[in-house]
mmCIF file of C-alpha atoms and ligand atoms in Angstrom:
data_model
loop_
_atom_site.group_PDB
_atom_site.id
_atom_site.type_symbol
_atom_site.label_atom_id
_atom_site.label_comp_id
_atom_site.label_asym_id
_atom_site.label_seq_id
_atom_site.Cartn_x
_atom_site.Cartn_y
_atom_site.Cartn_z
ATOM 1 C CA MET L 1 22.796 -14.108 -5.615
ATOM 2 C CA ARG L 2 21.461 -17.602 -5.066
ATOM 3 C CA ARG L 3 21.579 -20.432 -7.540
ATOM 4 C CA SER L 4 18.780 -22.920 -7.570
ATOM 5 C CA SER L 5 18.958 -26.285 -9.292
ATOM 6 C CA ARG L 6 15.165 -26.374 -9.367
ATOM 7 C CA ARG L 7 15.014 -23.193 -11.383
ATOM 8 C CA ARG L 8 15.136 -23.667 -15.138
ATOM 9 C CA ARG L 9 14.479 -20.296 -16.680
ATOM 10 C CA THR L 10 12.975 -17.896 -14.168
ATOM 11 C CA VAL L 11 14.894 -15.163 -12.391
ATOM 12 C CA THR L 12 13.505 -13.485 -9.284
ATOM 13 C CA ALA L 13 14.803 -10.564 -7.263
ATOM 14 C CA TYR L 14 13.664 -9.156 -3.926
ATOM 15 C CA ARG L 15 14.921 -7.327 -0.844
ATOM 16 C CA GLU L 16 15.570 -9.314 2.302
ATOM 17 C CA SER L 17 16.572 -7.462 5.483
ATOM 18 C CA GLY L 18 18.360 -4.718 3.586
ATOM 19 C CA ARG L 19 20.028 -7.004 1.049
ATOM 20 C CA THR L 20 19.098 -7.705 -2.530
ATOM 21 C CA VAL L 21 18.562 -11.377 -3.306
ATOM 22 C CA VAL L 22 18.570 -12.572 -6.904
ATOM 23 C CA LEU L 23 17.512 -16.148 -7.566
ATOM 24 C CA ILE L 24 18.821 -17.595 -10.822
ATOM 25 C CA PRO L 25 18.859 -21.052 -12.383
ATOM 26 C CA ALA L 26 21.964 -23.091 -11.492
ATOM 27 C CA ALA L 27 22.638 -23.732 -15.171
ATOM 28 C CA PHE L 28 23.297 -20.066 -16.008
ATOM 29 C CA SER L 29 26.784 -19.192 -17.278
ATOM 30 C CA PRO L 30 28.801 -16.463 -15.476
ATOM 31 C CA ALA L 31 28.009 -14.066 -18.336
ATOM 32 C CA GLU L 32 24.298 -14.793 -18.096
ATOM 33 C CA GLU L 33 24.525 -14.391 -14.354
ATOM 34 C CA ARG L 34 26.145 -10.937 -14.605
ATOM 35 C CA ARG L 35 23.637 -9.773 -17.162
ATOM 36 C CA TRP L 36 20.629 -10.982 -15.182
ATOM 37 C CA VAL L 37 21.808 -9.673 -11.824
ATOM 38 C CA ALA L 38 22.368 -6.195 -13.318
ATOM 39 C CA GLN L 39 19.007 -6.310 -15.042
ATOM 40 C CA MET L 40 17.069 -7.457 -11.993
ATOM 41 C CA VAL L 41 18.707 -4.955 -9.654
ATOM 42 C CA ALA L 42 17.845 -2.145 -12.070
ATOM 43 C CA LYS L 43 14.272 -3.409 -12.315
ATOM 44 C CA LEU L 44 13.943 -3.528 -8.536
ATOM 45 C CA GLN L 45 15.251 0.036 -8.214
ATOM 46 C CA THR L 46 12.852 1.335 -10.855
ATOM 47 C CA ARG L 47 9.927 -0.332 -9.105
ATOM 48 C CA GLU L 48 10.895 1.118 -5.726
ATOM 49 C CA GLU L 49 11.462 4.568 -7.165
ATOM 50 C CA ARG L 50 8.109 4.574 -8.909
ATOM 51 C CA ARG L 51 6.484 3.529 -5.648
ATOM 52 C CA ARG L 52 8.229 6.283 -3.664
ATOM 53 C CA ARG L 53 7.257 8.868 -6.245
ATOM 54 C CA SER L 54 3.618 7.892 -6.467
ATOM 55 C CA LEU L 55 3.025 7.555 -2.723
ATOM 56 C CA GLY L 56 5.425 10.410 -2.058
ATOM 57 C CA GLY L 57 4.928 12.968 0.679
ATOM 58 C CA ASP L 58 1.894 14.843 1.940
ATOM 59 C CA ASP L 59 1.446 16.822 -1.292
ATOM 60 C CA GLU L 60 1.285 13.644 -3.359
ATOM 61 C CA LEU L 61 -1.107 12.137 -0.835
ATOM 62 C CA MET L 62 -3.387 15.180 -1.088
ATOM 63 C CA ALA L 63 -3.334 14.976 -4.892
ATOM 64 C CA ARG L 64 -4.160 11.287 -4.689
ATOM 65 C CA ALA L 65 -7.080 11.972 -2.328
ATOM 66 C CA ARG L 66 -8.485 14.651 -4.661
ATOM 67 C CA ALA L 67 -8.239 12.292 -7.638
ATOM 68 C CA LEU L 68 -10.020 9.506 -5.735
ATOM 69 C CA SER L 69 -12.720 11.916 -4.572
ATOM 70 C CA ALA L 70 -13.334 12.979 -8.171
ATOM 71 C CA ALA L 71 -13.210 9.444 -9.557
ATOM 72 C CA HIS L 72 -15.420 7.640 -7.033
ATOM 73 C CA LEU L 73 -17.291 10.160 -4.868
ATOM 74 C CA ASP L 74 -18.368 12.803 -7.424
ATOM 75 C CA GLY L 75 -15.766 15.162 -5.968
ATOM 76 C CA ALA L 76 -18.035 15.777 -2.956
ATOM 77 C CA PRO L 77 -15.366 15.249 -0.269
ATOM 78 C CA GLN L 78 -12.938 18.203 -0.302
ATOM 79 C CA PRO L 79 -10.277 17.549 2.325
ATOM 80 C CA ALA L 80 -8.454 20.557 3.809
ATOM 81 C CA SER L 81 -5.346 18.470 4.488
ATOM 82 C CA VAL L 82 -4.202 14.877 4.006
ATOM 83 C CA ARG L 83 -1.057 13.837 5.867
ATOM 84 C CA TRP L 84 1.103 10.834 6.637
ATOM 85 C CA VAL L 85 1.556 10.285 10.382
ATOM 86 C CA ASP L 86 3.950 7.993 12.237
ATOM 87 C CA ASN L 87 2.157 7.934 15.592
ATOM 88 C CA GLN L 88 -0.955 6.105 14.474
ATOM 89 C CA ASN L 89 -0.296 2.514 15.392
ATOM 90 C CA ARG L 90 -3.770 1.288 16.143
ATOM 91 C CA ARG L 91 -5.523 2.707 13.126
ATOM 92 C CA TRP L 92 -4.752 2.808 9.412
ATOM 93 C CA GLY L 93 -6.397 6.150 8.917
ATOM 94 C CA SER L 94 -8.478 8.754 10.668
ATOM 95 C CA CYS L 95 -10.565 11.728 9.741
ATOM 96 C CA THR L 96 -11.799 14.821 11.571
ATOM 97 C CA PRO L 97 -14.872 15.978 9.645
ATOM 98 C CA ALA L 98 -15.051 19.280 11.623
ATOM 99 C CA ASP L 99 -11.835 20.636 10.063
ATOM 100 C CA ARG L 100 -11.777 18.210 7.084
ATOM 101 C CA THR L 101 -8.370 16.759 7.948
ATOM 102 C CA ILE L 102 -7.310 13.207 7.096
ATOM 103 C CA ARG L 103 -4.335 11.312 8.484
ATOM 104 C CA LEU L 104 -2.903 8.051 7.170
ATOM 105 C CA SER L 105 -0.595 5.764 9.117
ATOM 106 C CA SER L 106 2.830 5.598 7.471
ATOM 107 C CA ARG L 107 2.652 1.816 7.969
ATOM 108 C CA LEU L 108 0.468 1.855 4.849
ATOM 109 C CA ARG L 109 3.464 2.848 2.731
ATOM 110 C CA ALA L 110 4.565 -0.775 2.768
ATOM 111 C CA MET L 111 1.234 -1.942 1.375
ATOM 112 C CA PRO L 112 -0.132 -2.196 -2.157
ATOM 113 C CA GLU L 113 -1.395 1.062 -3.604
ATOM 114 C CA TYR L 114 -4.986 -0.179 -3.902
ATOM 115 C CA VAL L 115 -4.979 -0.648 -0.118
ATOM 116 C CA VAL L 116 -3.721 2.930 0.436
ATOM 117 C CA ASP L 117 -6.413 4.143 -1.966
ATOM 118 C CA TYR L 118 -9.083 2.211 -0.087
ATOM 119 C CA VAL L 119 -8.108 3.857 3.221
ATOM 120 C CA LEU L 120 -8.174 7.261 1.500
ATOM 121 C CA VAL L 121 -11.634 6.575 0.033
ATOM 122 C CA HIS L 122 -12.814 5.403 3.472
ATOM 123 C CA GLU L 123 -11.629 8.622 5.138
ATOM 124 C CA LEU L 124 -12.944 10.775 2.278
ATOM 125 C CA ALA L 125 -16.376 9.147 2.631
ATOM 126 C CA HIS L 126 -16.348 10.235 6.298
ATOM 127 C CA LEU L 127 -16.272 13.853 5.126
ATOM 128 C CA VAL L 128 -19.696 13.169 3.626
ATOM 129 C CA GLU L 129 -20.964 10.715 6.257
ATOM 130 C CA PRO L 130 -19.130 10.655 9.627
ATOM 131 C CA SER L 131 -20.720 7.456 10.956
ATOM 132 C CA HIS L 132 -20.332 3.884 9.714
ATOM 133 C CA ASP L 133 -23.922 3.614 8.571
ATOM 134 C CA ALA L 134 -25.412 2.088 5.417
ATOM 135 C CA ARG L 135 -25.002 5.328 3.475
ATOM 136 C CA PHE L 136 -21.323 5.467 4.413
ATOM 137 C CA TRP L 137 -20.658 1.904 3.248
ATOM 138 C CA SER L 138 -22.499 2.476 -0.014
ATOM 139 C CA LEU L 139 -20.116 5.385 -0.679
ATOM 140 C CA VAL L 140 -17.056 3.262 0.146
ATOM 141 C CA ALA L 141 -18.351 0.455 -2.098
ATOM 142 C CA ARG L 142 -18.031 2.775 -5.107
ATOM 143 C CA TYR L 143 -14.302 2.120 -4.929
ATOM 144 C CA PRO L 144 -14.067 -1.103 -6.961
ATOM 145 C CA ARG L 145 -11.411 -2.780 -4.841
ATOM 146 C CA ALA L 146 -12.881 -1.893 -1.432
ATOM 147 C CA GLU L 147 -13.723 -5.491 -0.490
ATOM 148 C CA ARG L 148 -10.356 -6.792 -1.585
ATOM 149 C CA ALA L 149 -8.522 -4.060 0.342
ATOM 150 C CA ARG L 150 -10.538 -4.748 3.487
ATOM 151 C CA GLY L 151 -9.626 -8.404 3.195
ATOM 152 C CA PHE L 152 -5.955 -7.485 2.810
ATOM 153 C CA LEU L 153 -6.001 -5.267 5.920
ATOM 154 C CA GLU L 154 -7.841 -7.910 7.947
ATOM 155 C CA GLY L 155 -5.127 -10.380 6.985
ATOM 156 C CA VAL L 156 -2.398 -7.974 8.105
ATOM 157 C CA GLU L 157 -4.213 -7.337 11.388
ATOM 158 C CA LEU L 158 -4.637 -11.039 12.115
ATOM 159 C CA GLY L 159 -0.985 -11.606 11.321
ATOM 160 C CA SER L 160 0.160 -8.898 13.720
ATOM 161 C CA ALA L 161 -2.410 -9.459 16.458
ATOM 162 C CA HIS L 162 -0.748 -10.880 19.513
ATOM 163 C CA GLY L 163 -0.777 -10.381 23.254
ATOM 164 C CA THR L 164 -3.276 -7.864 24.524
ATOM 165 C CA SER L 165 -4.247 -6.128 21.304
ATOM 166 C CA SER L 166 -7.036 -7.780 19.409
ATOM 167 C CA ALA L 167 -7.393 -7.550 15.648
ATOM 168 C CA GLY L 168 -10.395 -5.276 16.086
ATOM 169 C CA ASP L 169 -8.276 -2.550 17.669
ATOM 170 C CA ASP L 170 -6.364 -2.017 14.504
ATOM 171 C CA ASP L 171 -8.947 -0.538 12.267
ATOM 172 C CA VAL L 172 -9.654 2.088 9.719
ATOM 173 C CA ASP L 173 -11.568 4.663 11.694
HETATM 174 ZN ZN1 ZN T 201 -14.374 4.749 9.295
#
């Protein structure tokens, strides 16, 4: 819990290296403080739980991919399997059209859901069009937040690009 004299009314809570930080206005009474800390911690837990549930494991990811295929790609891409993988550090996602398998880097779990959905749509579109040609990009563009998600991932790549790896290495394939 941190008190801030600059804060008047707003309360904020977030996780910082494994600890929960709650920022409250300095003028709050001890009773207000207790009430707000309890409320914000509960809110944070609900948000994290909802996130875990919706991104979930491989089954949830498969269900999500099917829903995106139906919503944006006329249900044409029918993946045989969609899995989270931990060993994919250079790419956000990959697809093998021959056996219709899709893998997503578990690093994406920390990112907004629209970014995860973009990578899924990208890989699903490869089941229809394996190369990055104009037809492929017109399929991807059917996902309304494709541009925004690409911008987000480019920002992450620039932020983590150092030493020998260039930003271009870390791509959705
Ligand atoms: Zn691609």
